[in-house]
Coordinates of C-alpha atoms in Angstrom, one line a residue:
M1 CA 61.0 -71.5 -136.7
R2 CA 59.3 -69.7 -139.1
L3 CA 55.7 -69.9 -139.4
V4 CA 52.6 -69.2 -140.4
F5 CA 49.7 -68.8 -137.4
M6 CA 46.0 -69.0 -138.7
G7 CA 43.3 -67.5 -136.1
T8 CA 40.5 -65.0 -135.7
P9 CA 39.2 -64.6 -132.0
D10 CA 40.5 -63.6 -128.5
F11 CA 40.9 -66.5 -127.9
S12 CA 44.3 -67.3 -130.2
V13 CA 46.1 -64.3 -130.2
P14 CA 47.9 -64.9 -127.0
A15 CA 49.3 -68.1 -128.8
L16 CA 50.5 -65.4 -131.3
R17 CA 52.0 -63.2 -129.3
A18 CA 54.1 -65.6 -127.5
L19 CA 55.0 -67.5 -131.5
H20 CA 57.2 -64.0 -131.5
A21 CA 57.9 -63.1 -128.8
A22 CA 59.4 -65.9 -128.4
G23 CA 62.3 -65.1 -131.2
H24 CA 60.1 -67.6 -134.2
E25 CA 60.0 -66.0 -137.5
I26 CA 56.0 -65.5 -138.5
V27 CA 55.7 -64.9 -141.5
A28 CA 51.5 -64.7 -142.4
V29 CA 49.1 -64.3 -140.1
Y30 CA 45.4 -65.3 -141.2
C31 CA 43.0 -64.2 -140.1
Q32 CA 39.1 -63.9 -141.0
P33 CA 37.9 -60.4 -143.4
P34 CA 36.8 -57.6 -141.0
R35 CA 33.1 -58.3 -140.5
P36 CA 30.6 -55.1 -139.7
A37 CA 30.8 -54.2 -136.6
G38 CA 28.7 -51.9 -134.4
R39 CA 25.6 -49.2 -134.3
G40 CA 27.5 -47.9 -137.7
K41 CA 28.4 -51.1 -138.9
K42 CA 32.2 -50.3 -140.1
L43 CA 34.1 -53.1 -140.7
Q44 CA 36.1 -54.1 -138.3
A45 CA 38.6 -56.3 -137.9
S46 CA 39.0 -59.6 -135.8
P47 CA 41.9 -59.2 -133.1
V48 CA 44.7 -61.5 -134.1
Q49 CA 44.6 -59.2 -137.4
Q50 CA 44.5 -56.4 -134.5
A51 CA 47.6 -57.8 -132.6
A52 CA 49.7 -58.9 -135.8
E53 CA 49.5 -55.5 -137.3
K54 CA 50.8 -54.2 -134.1
L55 CA 53.7 -56.4 -134.5
G56 CA 54.2 -56.0 -137.9
L57 CA 53.2 -59.0 -139.4
L58 CA 52.3 -59.4 -142.3
V59 CA 48.4 -60.6 -142.3
R60 CA 46.3 -61.9 -145.2
H61 CA 42.0 -62.9 -144.8
P62 CA 40.9 -64.7 -148.0
L63 CA 37.8 -64.8 -148.2
S64 CA 37.6 -69.2 -148.7
L65 CA 39.7 -71.2 -149.4
R66 CA 37.7 -73.9 -150.9
K67 CA 39.3 -73.9 -154.6
N68 CA 41.1 -70.8 -154.6
E69 CA 44.3 -72.7 -155.9
P70 CA 45.9 -69.2 -156.3
E71 CA 45.5 -68.9 -152.1
W72 CA 46.9 -72.7 -151.9
A73 CA 50.1 -71.7 -154.2
D74 CA 50.8 -68.3 -152.6
F75 CA 50.8 -70.2 -148.7
A76 CA 52.9 -73.1 -150.1
A77 CA 55.7 -70.0 -151.5
L78 CA 55.6 -68.9 -148.1
R79 CA 58.1 -72.3 -147.3
A80 CA 57.0 -72.4 -143.2
D81 CA 58.4 -74.8 -141.4
A82 CA 54.7 -75.4 -140.0
A83 CA 51.6 -72.9 -139.4
I84 CA 50.0 -73.1 -135.9
V85 CA 45.9 -72.9 -136.2
A86 CA 44.1 -71.6 -133.5
A87 CA 40.1 -70.9 -133.7
Y88 CA 41.1 -69.4 -137.6
G89 CA 37.5 -70.2 -138.7
L90 CA 38.2 -71.5 -142.5
I91 CA 38.1 -75.3 -143.4
L92 CA 41.7 -76.4 -144.3
P93 CA 42.4 -77.8 -147.4
Q94 CA 44.2 -80.3 -147.9
A95 CA 46.7 -79.0 -150.1
M96 CA 47.6 -76.1 -147.4
L97 CA 47.6 -79.2 -145.2
D98 CA 50.5 -80.0 -146.5
A99 CA 52.0 -77.5 -147.6
P100 CA 54.5 -77.1 -144.5
R101 CA 57.4 -79.3 -144.0
L102 CA 55.9 -79.5 -139.7
G103 CA 52.4 -79.4 -140.9
C104 CA 48.7 -77.7 -139.7
L105 CA 49.1 -77.4 -135.8
N106 CA 46.0 -76.9 -134.4
I107 CA 45.3 -76.2 -130.8
H108 CA 42.0 -77.0 -129.5
A109 CA 40.8 -76.3 -126.5
S110 CA 39.7 -79.0 -125.4
L111 CA 41.1 -82.8 -124.5
L112 CA 39.6 -84.7 -127.8
P113 CA 37.7 -86.5 -128.7
R114 CA 35.6 -85.0 -126.3
W115 CA 34.3 -81.4 -128.0
R116 CA 35.4 -81.8 -131.3
G117 CA 33.6 -78.9 -133.4
A118 CA 32.9 -75.2 -132.6
S119 CA 31.2 -75.1 -128.7
P120 CA 34.2 -76.9 -126.9
I121 CA 34.4 -74.7 -124.1
Q122 CA 30.6 -73.4 -123.6
S123 CA 29.8 -78.0 -124.1
A124 CA 31.9 -79.0 -121.9
I125 CA 29.9 -76.7 -119.1
L126 CA 26.7 -77.4 -120.3
A127 CA 27.6 -81.0 -120.1
G128 CA 28.1 -80.6 -116.5
D129 CA 32.4 -81.2 -117.4
T130 CA 34.4 -82.0 -113.9
Q131 CA 37.6 -80.7 -116.5
S132 CA 38.2 -79.2 -120.0
G133 CA 41.4 -78.3 -121.8
V134 CA 43.6 -78.1 -124.3
T135 CA 44.9 -80.6 -127.3
I136 CA 46.6 -79.4 -129.9
M137 CA 46.5 -81.6 -133.0
Q138 CA 48.1 -83.0 -136.1
M139 CA 45.1 -81.9 -138.7
E140 CA 44.4 -83.8 -140.9
A141 CA 40.9 -83.6 -143.4
G142 CA 37.8 -84.7 -140.5
L143 CA 36.6 -82.9 -137.9
D144 CA 39.3 -82.7 -134.9
T145 CA 40.1 -86.1 -134.7
G146 CA 43.9 -85.9 -136.0
P147 CA 46.2 -87.4 -133.8
M148 CA 47.8 -85.3 -130.5
L149 CA 51.5 -84.1 -129.9
L150 CA 50.7 -82.5 -125.8
R151 CA 47.4 -82.9 -124.3
E152 CA 46.6 -81.1 -121.0
A153 CA 43.2 -80.4 -118.3
V154 CA 41.9 -78.1 -116.8
P155 CA 39.7 -78.2 -113.6
I156 CA 35.9 -76.9 -114.7
T157 CA 34.6 -75.7 -111.5
A158 CA 30.7 -75.0 -109.9
T159 CA 31.2 -71.1 -110.4
T160 CA 33.1 -71.3 -113.9
T161 CA 31.9 -69.5 -116.8
A162 CA 32.9 -69.5 -120.7
T163 CA 34.7 -66.5 -120.1
S164 CA 37.0 -67.7 -116.9
L165 CA 37.4 -71.3 -119.0
H166 CA 38.2 -69.6 -122.1
D167 CA 40.9 -67.1 -120.6
A168 CA 42.5 -70.3 -118.8
L169 CA 42.9 -72.0 -122.3
S170 CA 43.9 -69.2 -124.0
A171 CA 46.5 -69.2 -122.1
L172 CA 47.4 -72.5 -122.5
G173 CA 47.1 -73.1 -125.9
A174 CA 50.0 -70.1 -125.9
D175 CA 52.5 -72.4 -123.3
M176 CA 51.6 -75.7 -125.0
A177 CA 52.4 -74.3 -128.8
L178 CA 56.1 -73.3 -127.6
R179 CA 56.3 -76.8 -126.4
V180 CA 55.4 -78.4 -128.4
L181 CA 57.5 -76.0 -131.5
A182 CA 60.5 -76.9 -129.2
D183 CA 60.2 -80.5 -128.3
M184 CA 57.9 -82.0 -130.6
P185 CA 56.7 -85.3 -129.7
T186 CA 55.5 -88.2 -131.3
P187 CA 52.3 -87.6 -132.5
T188 CA 49.4 -89.8 -130.4
P189 CA 46.5 -90.9 -132.6
Q190 CA 43.1 -89.9 -130.8
P191 CA 41.0 -92.8 -128.5
E192 CA 38.3 -94.3 -130.5
E193 CA 36.0 -94.1 -127.7
G194 CA 34.7 -91.0 -126.0
V195 CA 34.1 -89.2 -128.7
T196 CA 32.1 -85.7 -128.6
Y197 CA 30.4 -83.1 -130.9
A198 CA 30.5 -79.7 -130.0
P199 CA 28.0 -77.6 -132.0
R200 CA 28.2 -74.3 -133.4
L201 CA 25.5 -72.4 -131.1
T202 CA 22.5 -69.5 -131.8
R203 CA 20.8 -67.2 -130.3
E204 CA 18.1 -69.6 -129.4
D205 CA 20.4 -71.8 -127.3
G206 CA 19.6 -69.2 -124.3
R207 CA 16.8 -69.0 -124.2
I208 CA 15.8 -71.0 -120.9
D209 CA 13.9 -73.6 -120.2
W210 CA 12.5 -73.3 -116.7
A211 CA 11.6 -76.7 -116.1
K212 CA 14.4 -77.7 -116.3
T213 CA 17.0 -78.9 -112.9
A214 CA 19.2 -75.5 -111.3
T215 CA 22.0 -77.3 -112.1
E216 CA 20.6 -77.5 -115.5
I217 CA 19.8 -73.7 -116.1
D218 CA 23.8 -72.2 -113.8
R219 CA 25.2 -74.8 -116.1
Q220 CA 23.3 -72.3 -119.1
I221 CA 23.6 -69.5 -118.3
R222 CA 27.6 -69.5 -117.4
A223 CA 28.4 -71.2 -120.3
L224 CA 26.0 -69.2 -122.4
T225 CA 27.5 -65.5 -120.7
P226 CA 28.9 -63.4 -123.2
W227 CA 27.2 -64.7 -126.6
P228 CA 25.1 -66.3 -127.5
G229 CA 24.3 -65.0 -123.8
T230 CA 20.9 -66.7 -121.6
F231 CA 17.3 -64.9 -121.4
T232 CA 13.6 -65.2 -120.5
T233 CA 11.1 -62.1 -120.4
L234 CA 9.3 -61.4 -117.7
P235 CA 5.3 -60.8 -117.7
D236 CA 4.6 -58.1 -120.1
D237 CA 6.5 -60.3 -123.2
T238 CA 10.1 -58.1 -123.1
V239 CA 12.8 -60.3 -122.9
L240 CA 15.1 -60.7 -120.5
K241 CA 18.9 -61.0 -120.9
I242 CA 20.3 -63.1 -117.5
G243 CA 24.6 -62.6 -117.2
A244 CA 24.2 -64.8 -114.3
A245 CA 22.7 -66.3 -111.2
T246 CA 23.5 -68.5 -108.2
P247 CA 21.6 -72.1 -108.1
L248 CA 20.2 -72.9 -104.7
P249 CA 19.6 -76.6 -106.5
D250 CA 18.0 -77.6 -102.7
T251 CA 15.1 -74.8 -102.5
K252 CA 12.3 -77.1 -101.6
H253 CA 8.6 -75.1 -103.6
T254 CA 5.6 -75.7 -105.0
A255 CA 5.6 -73.1 -107.6
Q256 CA 5.7 -73.3 -111.9
P257 CA 8.4 -73.6 -113.2
G258 CA 9.7 -69.8 -113.6
T259 CA 7.4 -68.0 -110.6
V260 CA 9.2 -65.3 -108.6
L261 CA 9.8 -66.8 -105.7
D262 CA 10.2 -63.9 -103.2
D263 CA 11.9 -60.0 -103.5
A264 CA 15.2 -61.0 -104.3
L265 CA 14.3 -62.9 -107.7
T266 CA 14.7 -66.5 -106.7
I267 CA 13.1 -67.5 -109.8
A268 CA 11.7 -71.8 -109.4
C269 CA 12.7 -74.1 -111.6
G270 CA 11.7 -77.9 -112.1
S271 CA 13.9 -78.7 -109.7
G272 CA 14.9 -76.0 -107.2
A273 CA 15.4 -72.8 -107.8
V274 CA 18.2 -70.1 -108.9
R275 CA 18.4 -66.3 -107.7
L276 CA 19.5 -64.0 -110.8
T277 CA 22.0 -61.6 -109.5
R278 CA 23.1 -60.0 -112.9
L279 CA 20.2 -59.3 -115.2
Q280 CA 19.4 -56.7 -118.4
K281 CA 16.7 -55.2 -120.1
P282 CA 16.3 -54.2 -124.2
G283 CA 17.9 -51.1 -124.6
R284 CA 19.6 -50.9 -120.8
G285 CA 23.6 -52.0 -119.7
M286 CA 23.7 -55.6 -117.9
M287 CA 23.4 -54.4 -113.6
D288 CA 23.2 -56.2 -110.4
A289 CA 19.8 -57.8 -109.2
D290 CA 19.4 -54.6 -106.3
A291 CA 20.1 -51.9 -109.2
F292 CA 16.8 -53.6 -111.6
L293 CA 14.8 -54.2 -108.4
R294 CA 15.0 -50.5 -107.9
G295 CA 13.5 -49.9 -111.4
Q296 CA 11.5 -52.6 -111.9
P297 CA 10.3 -54.1 -108.9
L298 CA 9.0 -58.3 -109.7
A299 CA 5.7 -59.6 -107.4
T300 CA 5.8 -63.0 -105.6
G301 CA 4.4 -64.9 -108.2
A302 CA 5.1 -63.3 -110.8
L303 CA 5.8 -65.7 -114.0
L304 CA 8.4 -64.8 -116.0
G305 CA 9.3 -67.9 -119.4
A306 CA 5.5 -67.3 -120.3
E307 CA 5.9 -66.0 -123.5
Q308 CA 9.6 -65.7 -125.3
P309 CA 9.5 -63.9 -128.6
D310 CA 12.7 -64.0 -130.4
P311 CA 15.9 -61.3 -128.6
A312 CA 17.4 -60.2 -131.5

């Protein structure tokens, strides 16, 4: 088929590569413009742009599509059979949704209608869902409201992280996109019940409230690592990022939430405890708990999170 591909982050790259390898004619790739990155704030192309350029594909990265009628016309002039959209990052106006012969098909990282919106992977883990998945959806003007072409689930276990789920759904979405284009199944309306929304995440979502249960804090760490990251503070108010922890929900204690319970970095929660296993201080890399404790011993009884400045 004659396709336009629209995506920006790492999540989208396997689908782009799979469509190209399958022999589809990708007439243009749309992605977000290069952004400042790193300490030098040099402009850096998105993962999709980098992958597209390696494949020798035409790349377009308009700043906005809203009221951008020249871009709408250029998009229509591509005469695409379909546009495959995967985490592109810009809202498509109706003129662009209608331009391809088969419309615009979205690879969405959830089992719609659960977790429409910006953070479906993280939201599923935070909520304690037992499964996530990918839905290939015919796009329309509403937020992830279009009819479904294909929907497949993957399990969420007690050790699933945002990274592992991201990678699984990214690979699954690439495979499903190929199957949808081969078979073009009949669209099915989304169920009216079970609609939930996944909000856009901020750094503030990473603050650990030690009054929550060990299970809730474990989900928060697994869901929000690496972005936006979870954090607390040491007794000297130094921000401490947490990369991994082991939940101990059956641990009994009478300590104030946030209290260090032993020399193995077991921290009291509102119910149960968690043992921190990966940590990072400002200006340092993420390290295992043993390495952290060699340079920063924490006394039993110390209180974490009593003061919480902005981690930025």
